Amino acid sequence: DAGVTQSPTHLIKTRGQQVTLRCSPKSGHDTVSWYQQALGQGPQFIFQYYEEEERQRGNFPDRFSGHQFPNYSSELNVNALLLGDSALYLCASSLNGAGGQPQHFGDGTRLSIL
Amino acid sequence: QKEVEQNSGPLSVPEGAIASLNCTYSDRGSQSFFWYRQYSGKSPELIMFIYSNGDKEDGRFTAQLNKASQYVSLLIRDSQPSDSATYLCAVNRVTDKLIFGTGTRLQVFP
């Protein structure tokens, strides 16, 4: 049973560039959430996708956008990268409507901005 | 006031002892409570979740929830050096975003 998979594992970009991160949810899960984790901090919620729509959004600027595909996989796009965007980006999947079932995380994408 | 608060630690315990990790939250509407373990450079791994007041045990781990006091704890019995990690407390409303604390770093020494 495949867990949550994310790609790429590591990425190095320069300021002003754009990046796309990808996530495939755990088998049987239909909801994908994205989090940003800075060094020494807990993960911060970016947004959540269900039924190919953004259902909730955290306190992140519009430079952060996403998409969910019919197979439940998801992408996170970040435009006009800033040095402060350097972080571990985590994708978590869960099953909607299952009474608060836990979210399971992928291994993350470590993004470094030079 | 932070939404989820944890002591950053480090909490140092000898091998074989009980480690007690604590977490408080501010939103009384929170319904689900989770503990994740995160090794350095790795992603969070779910170890326990609890929805109702009281205790929930799974192997060496016990989660405790007191909604009246807005308090969640995690006990690790017979602590092992391999338990050394950062433990993240997270809360949410059903289908809602997870809100994390900053984590407590646990060190188990031989």
PDB file of C-alpha atoms in Angstrom:
ATOM      1  CA  ASP A   1       0.000   0.000   0.000  1.00  0.00           C
ATOM      2  CA  ALA A   2       1.771   3.131  -1.234  1.00  0.00           C
ATOM      3  CA  GLY A   3       1.905   6.023   1.164  1.00  0.00           C
ATOM      4  CA  VAL A   4       2.007   9.696   0.258  1.00  0.00           C
ATOM      5  CA  THR A   5       4.675  10.393  -2.352  1.00  0.00           C
ATOM      6  CA  GLN A   6       6.183  13.774  -3.126  1.00  0.00           C
ATOM      7  CA  SER A   7       8.547  14.974  -5.817  1.00  0.00           C
ATOM      8  CA  PRO A   8      11.128  16.257  -6.125  1.00  0.00           C
ATOM      9  CA  THR A   9      12.969  15.533  -2.872  1.00  0.00           C
ATOM     10  CA  HIS A  10      15.187  18.586  -3.062  1.00  0.00           C
ATOM     11  CA  LEU A  11      15.088  21.699  -5.184  1.00  0.00           C
ATOM     12  CA  ILE A  12      17.307  24.751  -5.484  1.00  0.00           C
ATOM     13  CA  LYS A  13      15.939  27.911  -7.072  1.00  0.00           C
ATOM     14  CA  THR A  14      16.872  31.564  -7.239  1.00  0.00           C
ATOM     15  CA  ARG A  15      14.806  34.561  -6.208  1.00  0.00           C
ATOM     16  CA  GLY A  16      12.064  35.461  -8.648  1.00  0.00           C
ATOM     17  CA  GLN A  17      11.782  32.000 -10.167  1.00  0.00           C
ATOM     18  CA  GLN A  18       8.731  29.777 -10.092  1.00  0.00           C
ATOM     19  CA  VAL A  19       8.464  26.229  -8.731  1.00  0.00           C
ATOM     20  CA  THR A  20       5.999  23.334  -8.936  1.00  0.00           C
ATOM     21  CA  LEU A  21       5.890  20.599  -6.321  1.00  0.00           C
ATOM     22  CA  ARG A  22       3.935  17.385  -6.772  1.00  0.00           C
ATOM     23  CA  CYS A  23       2.093  15.007  -4.472  1.00  0.00           C
ATOM     24  CA  SER A  24       0.302  11.692  -4.838  1.00  0.00           C
ATOM     25  CA  PRO A  25      -1.967  10.838  -1.916  1.00  0.00           C
ATOM     26  CA  LYS A  26      -2.085   7.586  -0.007  1.00  0.00           C
ATOM     27  CA  SER A  27      -4.242   4.967  -1.698  1.00  0.00           C
ATOM     28  CA  GLY A  28      -7.899   5.495  -0.809  1.00  0.00           C
ATOM     29  CA  HIS A  29      -7.445   9.112   0.249  1.00  0.00           C
ATOM     30  CA  ASP A  30      -9.208  11.937  -1.591  1.00  0.00           C
ATOM     31  CA  THR A  31      -8.114  15.082   0.251  1.00  0.00           C
ATOM     32  CA  VAL A  32      -4.717  16.729  -0.023  1.00  0.00           C
ATOM     33  CA  SER A  33      -3.324  19.426   2.246  1.00  0.00           C
ATOM     34  CA  TRP A  34      -0.086  21.347   1.853  1.00  0.00           C
ATOM     35  CA  TYR A  35       2.075  22.679   4.672  1.00  0.00           C
ATOM     36  CA  GLN A  36       5.236  24.752   4.891  1.00  0.00           C
ATOM     37  CA  GLN A  37       7.708  23.990   7.652  1.00  0.00           C
ATOM     38  CA  ALA A  38      10.505  26.445   8.382  1.00  0.00           C
ATOM     39  CA  LEU A  39      13.504  25.301  10.405  1.00  0.00           C
ATOM     40  CA  GLY A  40      12.653  24.897  14.079  1.00  0.00           C
ATOM     41  CA  GLN A  41       8.939  25.540  13.551  1.00  0.00           C
ATOM     42  CA  GLY A  42       5.845  23.429  13.293  1.00  0.00           C
ATOM     43  CA  PRO A  43       4.227  22.968   9.874  1.00  0.00           C
ATOM     44  CA  GLN A  44       2.040  25.868   8.734  1.00  0.00           C
ATOM     45  CA  PHE A  45      -1.101  25.170   6.710  1.00  0.00           C
ATOM     46  CA  ILE A  46      -1.054  26.517   3.153  1.00  0.00           C
ATOM     47  CA  PHE A  47      -4.263  25.102   1.624  1.00  0.00           C
ATOM     48  CA  GLN A  48      -6.390  22.002   1.241  1.00  0.00           C
ATOM     49  CA  TYR A  49      -7.876  20.467  -1.893  1.00  0.00           C
ATOM     50  CA  TYR A  50     -10.938  18.269  -2.164  1.00  0.00           C
ATOM     51  CA  GLU A  51     -12.931  17.397  -5.278  1.00  0.00           C
ATOM     52  CA  GLU A  52     -10.430  19.395  -7.353  1.00  0.00           C
ATOM     53  CA  GLU A  53     -11.248  22.614  -5.518  1.00  0.00           C
ATOM     54  CA  GLU A  54      -9.433  24.629  -2.868  1.00  0.00           C
ATOM     55  CA  ARG A  55     -11.540  24.085   0.219  1.00  0.00           C
ATOM     56  CA  GLN A  56      -9.505  25.999   2.790  1.00  0.00           C
ATOM     57  CA  ARG A  57      -6.592  28.366   2.700  1.00  0.00           C
ATOM     58  CA  GLY A  58      -4.111  29.476   5.327  1.00  0.00           C
ATOM     59  CA  ASN A  59      -2.420  32.838   5.671  1.00  0.00           C
ATOM     60  CA  PHE A  60      -0.258  32.626   2.550  1.00  0.00           C
ATOM     61  CA  PRO A  61      -0.088  35.134  -0.333  1.00  0.00           C
ATOM     62  CA  ASP A  62      -1.538  34.532  -3.775  1.00  0.00           C
ATOM     63  CA  ARG A  63       1.940  33.597  -5.005  1.00  0.00           C
ATOM     64  CA  PHE A  64       1.070  30.204  -3.584  1.00  0.00           C
ATOM     65  CA  SER A  65      -1.431  28.345  -5.712  1.00  0.00           C
ATOM     66  CA  GLY A  66      -2.405  24.756  -6.224  1.00  0.00           C
ATOM     67  CA  HIS A  67      -4.347  22.242  -8.165  1.00  0.00           C
ATOM     68  CA  GLN A  68      -5.899  18.841  -7.643  1.00  0.00           C
ATOM     69  CA  PHE A  69      -6.369  16.393 -10.469  1.00  0.00           C
ATOM     70  CA  PRO A  70      -9.174  13.835 -11.000  1.00  0.00           C
ATOM     71  CA  ASN A  71      -6.888  11.073  -9.663  1.00  0.00           C
ATOM     72  CA  TYR A  72      -6.581  13.100  -6.404  1.00  0.00           C
ATOM     73  CA  SER A  73      -2.919  13.989  -6.959  1.00  0.00           C
ATOM     74  CA  SER A  74      -1.994  17.604  -6.381  1.00  0.00           C
ATOM     75  CA  GLU A  75       0.479  20.317  -7.270  1.00  0.00           C
ATOM     76  CA  LEU A  76       1.719  23.303  -5.310  1.00  0.00           C
ATOM     77  CA  ASN A  77       2.977  26.250  -7.349  1.00  0.00           C
ATOM     78  CA  VAL A  78       4.936  29.148  -5.946  1.00  0.00           C
ATOM     79  CA  ASN A  79       5.649  32.213  -8.103  1.00  0.00           C
ATOM     80  CA  ALA A  80       8.174  35.027  -7.643  1.00  0.00           C
ATOM     81  CA  LEU A  81      10.189  33.074  -5.107  1.00  0.00           C
ATOM     82  CA  LEU A  82      11.581  34.912  -2.099  1.00  0.00           C
ATOM     83  CA  LEU A  83      14.439  33.930   0.179  1.00  0.00           C
ATOM     84  CA  GLY A  84      11.850  33.402   2.921  1.00  0.00           C
ATOM     85  CA  ASP A  85      10.194  30.651   0.889  1.00  0.00           C
ATOM     86  CA  SER A  86      13.091  28.341   1.748  1.00  0.00           C
ATOM     87  CA  ALA A  87      11.495  25.549   3.772  1.00  0.00           C
ATOM     88  CA  LEU A  88      10.353  21.956   3.830  1.00  0.00           C
ATOM     89  CA  TYR A  89       7.076  21.628   1.917  1.00  0.00           C
ATOM     90  CA  LEU A  90       4.882  18.834   3.140  1.00  0.00           C
ATOM     91  CA  CYS A  91       1.918  17.202   1.501  1.00  0.00           C
ATOM     92  CA  ALA A  92      -0.584  15.335   3.647  1.00  0.00           C
ATOM     93  CA  SER A  93      -3.503  13.203   2.536  1.00  0.00           C
ATOM     94  CA  SER A  94      -6.663  12.108   4.296  1.00  0.00           C
ATOM     95  CA  LEU A  95     -10.124  10.728   3.634  1.00  0.00           C
ATOM     96  CA  ASN A  96     -12.882  13.302   3.569  1.00  0.00           C
ATOM     97  CA  GLY A  97     -15.895  12.812   5.781  1.00  0.00           C
ATOM     98  CA  ALA A  98     -14.301  10.090   7.835  1.00  0.00           C
ATOM     99  CA  GLY A  99     -14.815  11.721  11.208  1.00  0.00           C
ATOM    100  CA  GLY A 100     -11.542  13.590  11.508  1.00  0.00           C
ATOM    101  CA  GLN A 101      -9.280  10.812  10.325  1.00  0.00           C
ATOM    102  CA  PRO A 102      -5.578  11.629  10.596  1.00  0.00           C
ATOM    103  CA  GLN A 103      -3.566  13.255   7.879  1.00  0.00           C
ATOM    104  CA  HIS A 104      -0.567  11.264   6.673  1.00  0.00           C
ATOM    105  CA  PHE A 105       2.502  13.095   5.443  1.00  0.00           C
ATOM    106  CA  GLY A 106       4.843  12.454   2.571  1.00  0.00           C
ATOM    107  CA  ASP A 107       8.606  12.779   2.884  1.00  0.00           C
ATOM    108  CA  GLY A 108       8.475  16.411   1.812  1.00  0.00           C
ATOM    109  CA  THR A 109      10.282  18.592  -0.687  1.00  0.00           C
ATOM    110  CA  ARG A 110      13.129  20.681   0.654  1.00  0.00           C
ATOM    111  CA  LEU A 111      13.195  23.962  -1.252  1.00  0.00           C
ATOM    112  CA  SER A 112      16.219  26.219  -1.046  1.00  0.00           C
ATOM    113  CA  ILE A 113      16.152  29.727  -2.506  1.00  0.00           C
ATOM    114  CA  LEU A 114      19.476  31.364  -3.332  1.00  0.00           C
TER     115      LEU A 114
ATOM    116  CA  GLN B   1      -1.566  33.543  22.669  1.00  0.00           C
ATOM    117  CA  LYS B   2      -0.470  30.808  20.299  1.00  0.00           C
ATOM    118  CA  GLU B   3      -3.184  28.443  19.104  1.00  0.00           C
ATOM    119  CA  VAL B   4      -1.170  25.360  20.131  1.00  0.00           C
ATOM    120  CA  GLU B   5       1.571  25.643  22.701  1.00  0.00           C
ATOM    121  CA  GLN B   6       4.326  23.220  23.560  1.00  0.00           C
ATOM    122  CA  ASN B   7       7.471  23.511  25.606  1.00  0.00           C
ATOM    123  CA  SER B   8      10.322  23.477  23.085  1.00  0.00           C
ATOM    124  CA  GLY B   9      12.599  21.485  25.402  1.00  0.00           C
ATOM    125  CA  PRO B  10      14.849  19.689  25.189  1.00  0.00           C
ATOM    126  CA  LEU B  11      13.267  17.198  27.539  1.00  0.00           C
ATOM    127  CA  SER B  12      15.991  14.802  28.640  1.00  0.00           C
ATOM    128  CA  VAL B  13      15.081  11.436  30.161  1.00  0.00           C
ATOM    129  CA  PRO B  14      17.158   8.336  30.878  1.00  0.00           C
ATOM    130  CA  GLU B  15      16.584   5.143  28.937  1.00  0.00           C
ATOM    131  CA  GLY B  16      13.725   3.129  30.436  1.00  0.00           C
ATOM    132  CA  ALA B  17      12.026   6.128  32.043  1.00  0.00           C
ATOM    133  CA  ILE B  18       8.641   7.637  31.225  1.00  0.00           C
ATOM    134  CA  ALA B  19       8.706  10.718  29.009  1.00  0.00           C
ATOM    135  CA  SER B  20       5.792  13.120  29.456  1.00  0.00           C
ATOM    136  CA  LEU B  21       5.061  15.619  26.699  1.00  0.00           C
ATOM    137  CA  ASN B  22       2.431  18.317  27.097  1.00  0.00           C
ATOM    138  CA  CYS B  23       0.387  20.544  24.823  1.00  0.00           C
ATOM    139  CA  THR B  24      -2.305  23.183  25.354  1.00  0.00           C
ATOM    140  CA  TYR B  25      -4.653  24.622  22.738  1.00  0.00           C
ATOM    141  CA  SER B  26      -6.830  27.708  22.599  1.00  0.00           C
ATOM    142  CA  ASP B  27      -9.732  26.786  20.267  1.00  0.00           C
ATOM    143  CA  ARG B  28     -12.522  25.121  22.250  1.00  0.00           C
ATOM    144  CA  GLY B  29     -14.033  23.966  18.943  1.00  0.00           C
ATOM    145  CA  SER B  30     -11.095  21.618  18.349  1.00  0.00           C
ATOM    146  CA  GLN B  31     -12.306  18.068  17.959  1.00  0.00           C
ATOM    147  CA  SER B  32      -9.337  15.939  16.951  1.00  0.00           C
ATOM    148  CA  PHE B  33      -5.900  15.782  18.523  1.00  0.00           C
ATOM    149  CA  PHE B  34      -2.766  14.270  17.092  1.00  0.00           C
ATOM    150  CA  TRP B  35       0.810  13.527  18.043  1.00  0.00           C
ATOM    151  CA  TYR B  36       3.439  13.331  15.324  1.00  0.00           C
ATOM    152  CA  ARG B  37       7.070  12.327  15.732  1.00  0.00           C
ATOM    153  CA  GLN B  38       9.633  14.048  13.552  1.00  0.00           C
ATOM    154  CA  TYR B  39      13.242  12.945  13.303  1.00  0.00           C
ATOM    155  CA  SER B  40      15.759  15.558  12.235  1.00  0.00           C
ATOM    156  CA  GLY B  41      15.550  16.189   8.502  1.00  0.00           C
ATOM    157  CA  LYS B  42      12.523  13.928   8.084  1.00  0.00           C
ATOM    158  CA  SER B  43       8.778  14.487   7.745  1.00  0.00           C
ATOM    159  CA  PRO B  44       6.242  14.125  10.583  1.00  0.00           C
ATOM    160  CA  GLU B  45       5.085  10.593  11.331  1.00  0.00           C
ATOM    161  CA  LEU B  46       1.719  10.021  13.021  1.00  0.00           C
ATOM    162  CA  ILE B  47       2.042   8.101  16.278  1.00  0.00           C
ATOM    163  CA  MET B  48      -1.219   8.747  18.162  1.00  0.00           C
ATOM    164  CA  PHE B  49      -4.589  10.424  17.771  1.00  0.00           C
ATOM    165  CA  ILE B  50      -7.403  10.950  20.255  1.00  0.00           C
ATOM    166  CA  TYR B  51     -10.899  12.384  19.995  1.00  0.00           C
ATOM    167  CA  SER B  52     -12.529  11.831  23.401  1.00  0.00           C
ATOM    168  CA  ASN B  53     -11.636  12.852  26.916  1.00  0.00           C
ATOM    169  CA  GLY B  54      -9.545  10.315  28.780  1.00  0.00           C
ATOM    170  CA  ASP B  55      -6.658   8.059  27.914  1.00  0.00           C
ATOM    171  CA  LYS B  56      -5.844   6.110  24.773  1.00  0.00           C
ATOM    172  CA  GLU B  57      -3.046   3.551  24.843  1.00  0.00           C
ATOM    173  CA  ASP B  58      -1.092   2.048  21.941  1.00  0.00           C
ATOM    174  CA  GLY B  59       1.924  -0.004  22.902  1.00  0.00           C
ATOM    175  CA  ARG B  60       4.381   2.183  24.806  1.00  0.00           C
ATOM    176  CA  PHE B  61       2.424   5.336  23.978  1.00  0.00           C
ATOM    177  CA  THR B  62      -0.522   6.839  25.879  1.00  0.00           C
ATOM    178  CA  ALA B  63      -2.350   9.952  24.759  1.00  0.00           C
ATOM    179  CA  GLN B  64      -4.393  11.870  27.320  1.00  0.00           C
ATOM    180  CA  LEU B  65      -7.044  14.473  26.539  1.00  0.00           C
ATOM    181  CA  ASN B  66      -8.788  16.912  28.850  1.00  0.00           C
ATOM    182  CA  LYS B  67     -11.075  19.187  26.815  1.00  0.00           C
ATOM    183  CA  ALA B  68     -12.199  21.193  29.840  1.00  0.00           C
ATOM    184  CA  SER B  69      -8.598  22.179  30.515  1.00  0.00           C
ATOM    185  CA  GLN B  70      -7.739  22.295  26.776  1.00  0.00           C
ATOM    186  CA  TYR B  71      -4.816  20.017  27.445  1.00  0.00           C
ATOM    187  CA  VAL B  72      -3.331  17.066  25.576  1.00  0.00           C
ATOM    188  CA  SER B  73      -0.398  14.953  26.658  1.00  0.00           C
ATOM    189  CA  LEU B  74       1.676  12.075  25.382  1.00  0.00           C
ATOM    190  CA  LEU B  75       3.358   9.565  27.667  1.00  0.00           C
ATOM    191  CA  ILE B  76       6.126   7.335  26.352  1.00  0.00           C
ATOM    192  CA  ARG B  77       6.873   4.399  28.633  1.00  0.00           C
ATOM    193  CA  ASP B  78      10.208   2.563  28.666  1.00  0.00           C
ATOM    194  CA  SER B  79      11.806   5.350  26.627  1.00  0.00           C
ATOM    195  CA  GLN B  80      14.497   4.259  24.180  1.00  0.00           C
ATOM    196  CA  PRO B  81      17.282   6.270  22.514  1.00  0.00           C
ATOM    197  CA  SER B  82      15.417   5.696  19.235  1.00  0.00           C
ATOM    198  CA  ASP B  83      12.559   7.785  20.675  1.00  0.00           C
ATOM    199  CA  SER B  84      14.818  10.845  20.553  1.00  0.00           C
ATOM    200  CA  ALA B  85      13.042  13.199  18.166  1.00  0.00           C
ATOM    201  CA  THR B  86      10.797  16.256  18.068  1.00  0.00           C
ATOM    202  CA  TYR B  87       7.196  15.563  19.019  1.00  0.00           C
ATOM    203  CA  LEU B  88       4.580  17.756  17.370  1.00  0.00           C
ATOM    204  CA  CYS B  89       1.132  18.273  18.830  1.00  0.00           C
ATOM    205  CA  ALA B  90      -1.601  19.123  16.304  1.00  0.00           C
ATOM    206  CA  VAL B  91      -5.304  19.897  16.627  1.00  0.00           C
ATOM    207  CA  ASN B  92      -8.140  20.427  14.194  1.00  0.00           C
ATOM    208  CA  ARG B  93     -11.860  20.595  13.683  1.00  0.00           C
ATOM    209  CA  VAL B  94     -13.237  17.762  11.560  1.00  0.00           C
ATOM    210  CA  THR B  95     -12.021  18.059   7.920  1.00  0.00           C
ATOM    211  CA  ASP B  96     -10.217  21.223   8.919  1.00  0.00           C
ATOM    212  CA  LYS B  97      -6.575  22.231   8.696  1.00  0.00           C
ATOM    213  CA  LEU B  98      -4.108  20.890  11.236  1.00  0.00           C
ATOM    214  CA  ILE B  99      -2.730  23.505  13.596  1.00  0.00           C
ATOM    215  CA  PHE B 100       0.647  22.535  14.972  1.00  0.00           C
ATOM    216  CA  GLY B 101       2.672  23.543  17.955  1.00  0.00           C
ATOM    217  CA  THR B 102       6.364  24.216  17.515  1.00  0.00           C
ATOM    218  CA  GLY B 103       7.237  20.800  18.922  1.00  0.00           C
ATOM    219  CA  THR B 104       9.083  19.446  21.958  1.00  0.00           C
ATOM    220  CA  ARG B 105      12.527  17.976  21.439  1.00  0.00           C
ATOM    221  CA  LEU B 106      12.972  14.749  23.400  1.00  0.00           C
ATOM    222  CA  GLN B 107      16.398  13.338  24.205  1.00  0.00           C
ATOM    223  CA  VAL B 108      16.665   9.835  25.667  1.00  0.00           C
ATOM    224  CA  PHE B 109      20.133   9.100  26.997  1.00  0.00           C
ATOM    225  CA  PRO B 110      21.543   5.605  27.673  1.00  0.00           C
TER     226      PRO B 110
END
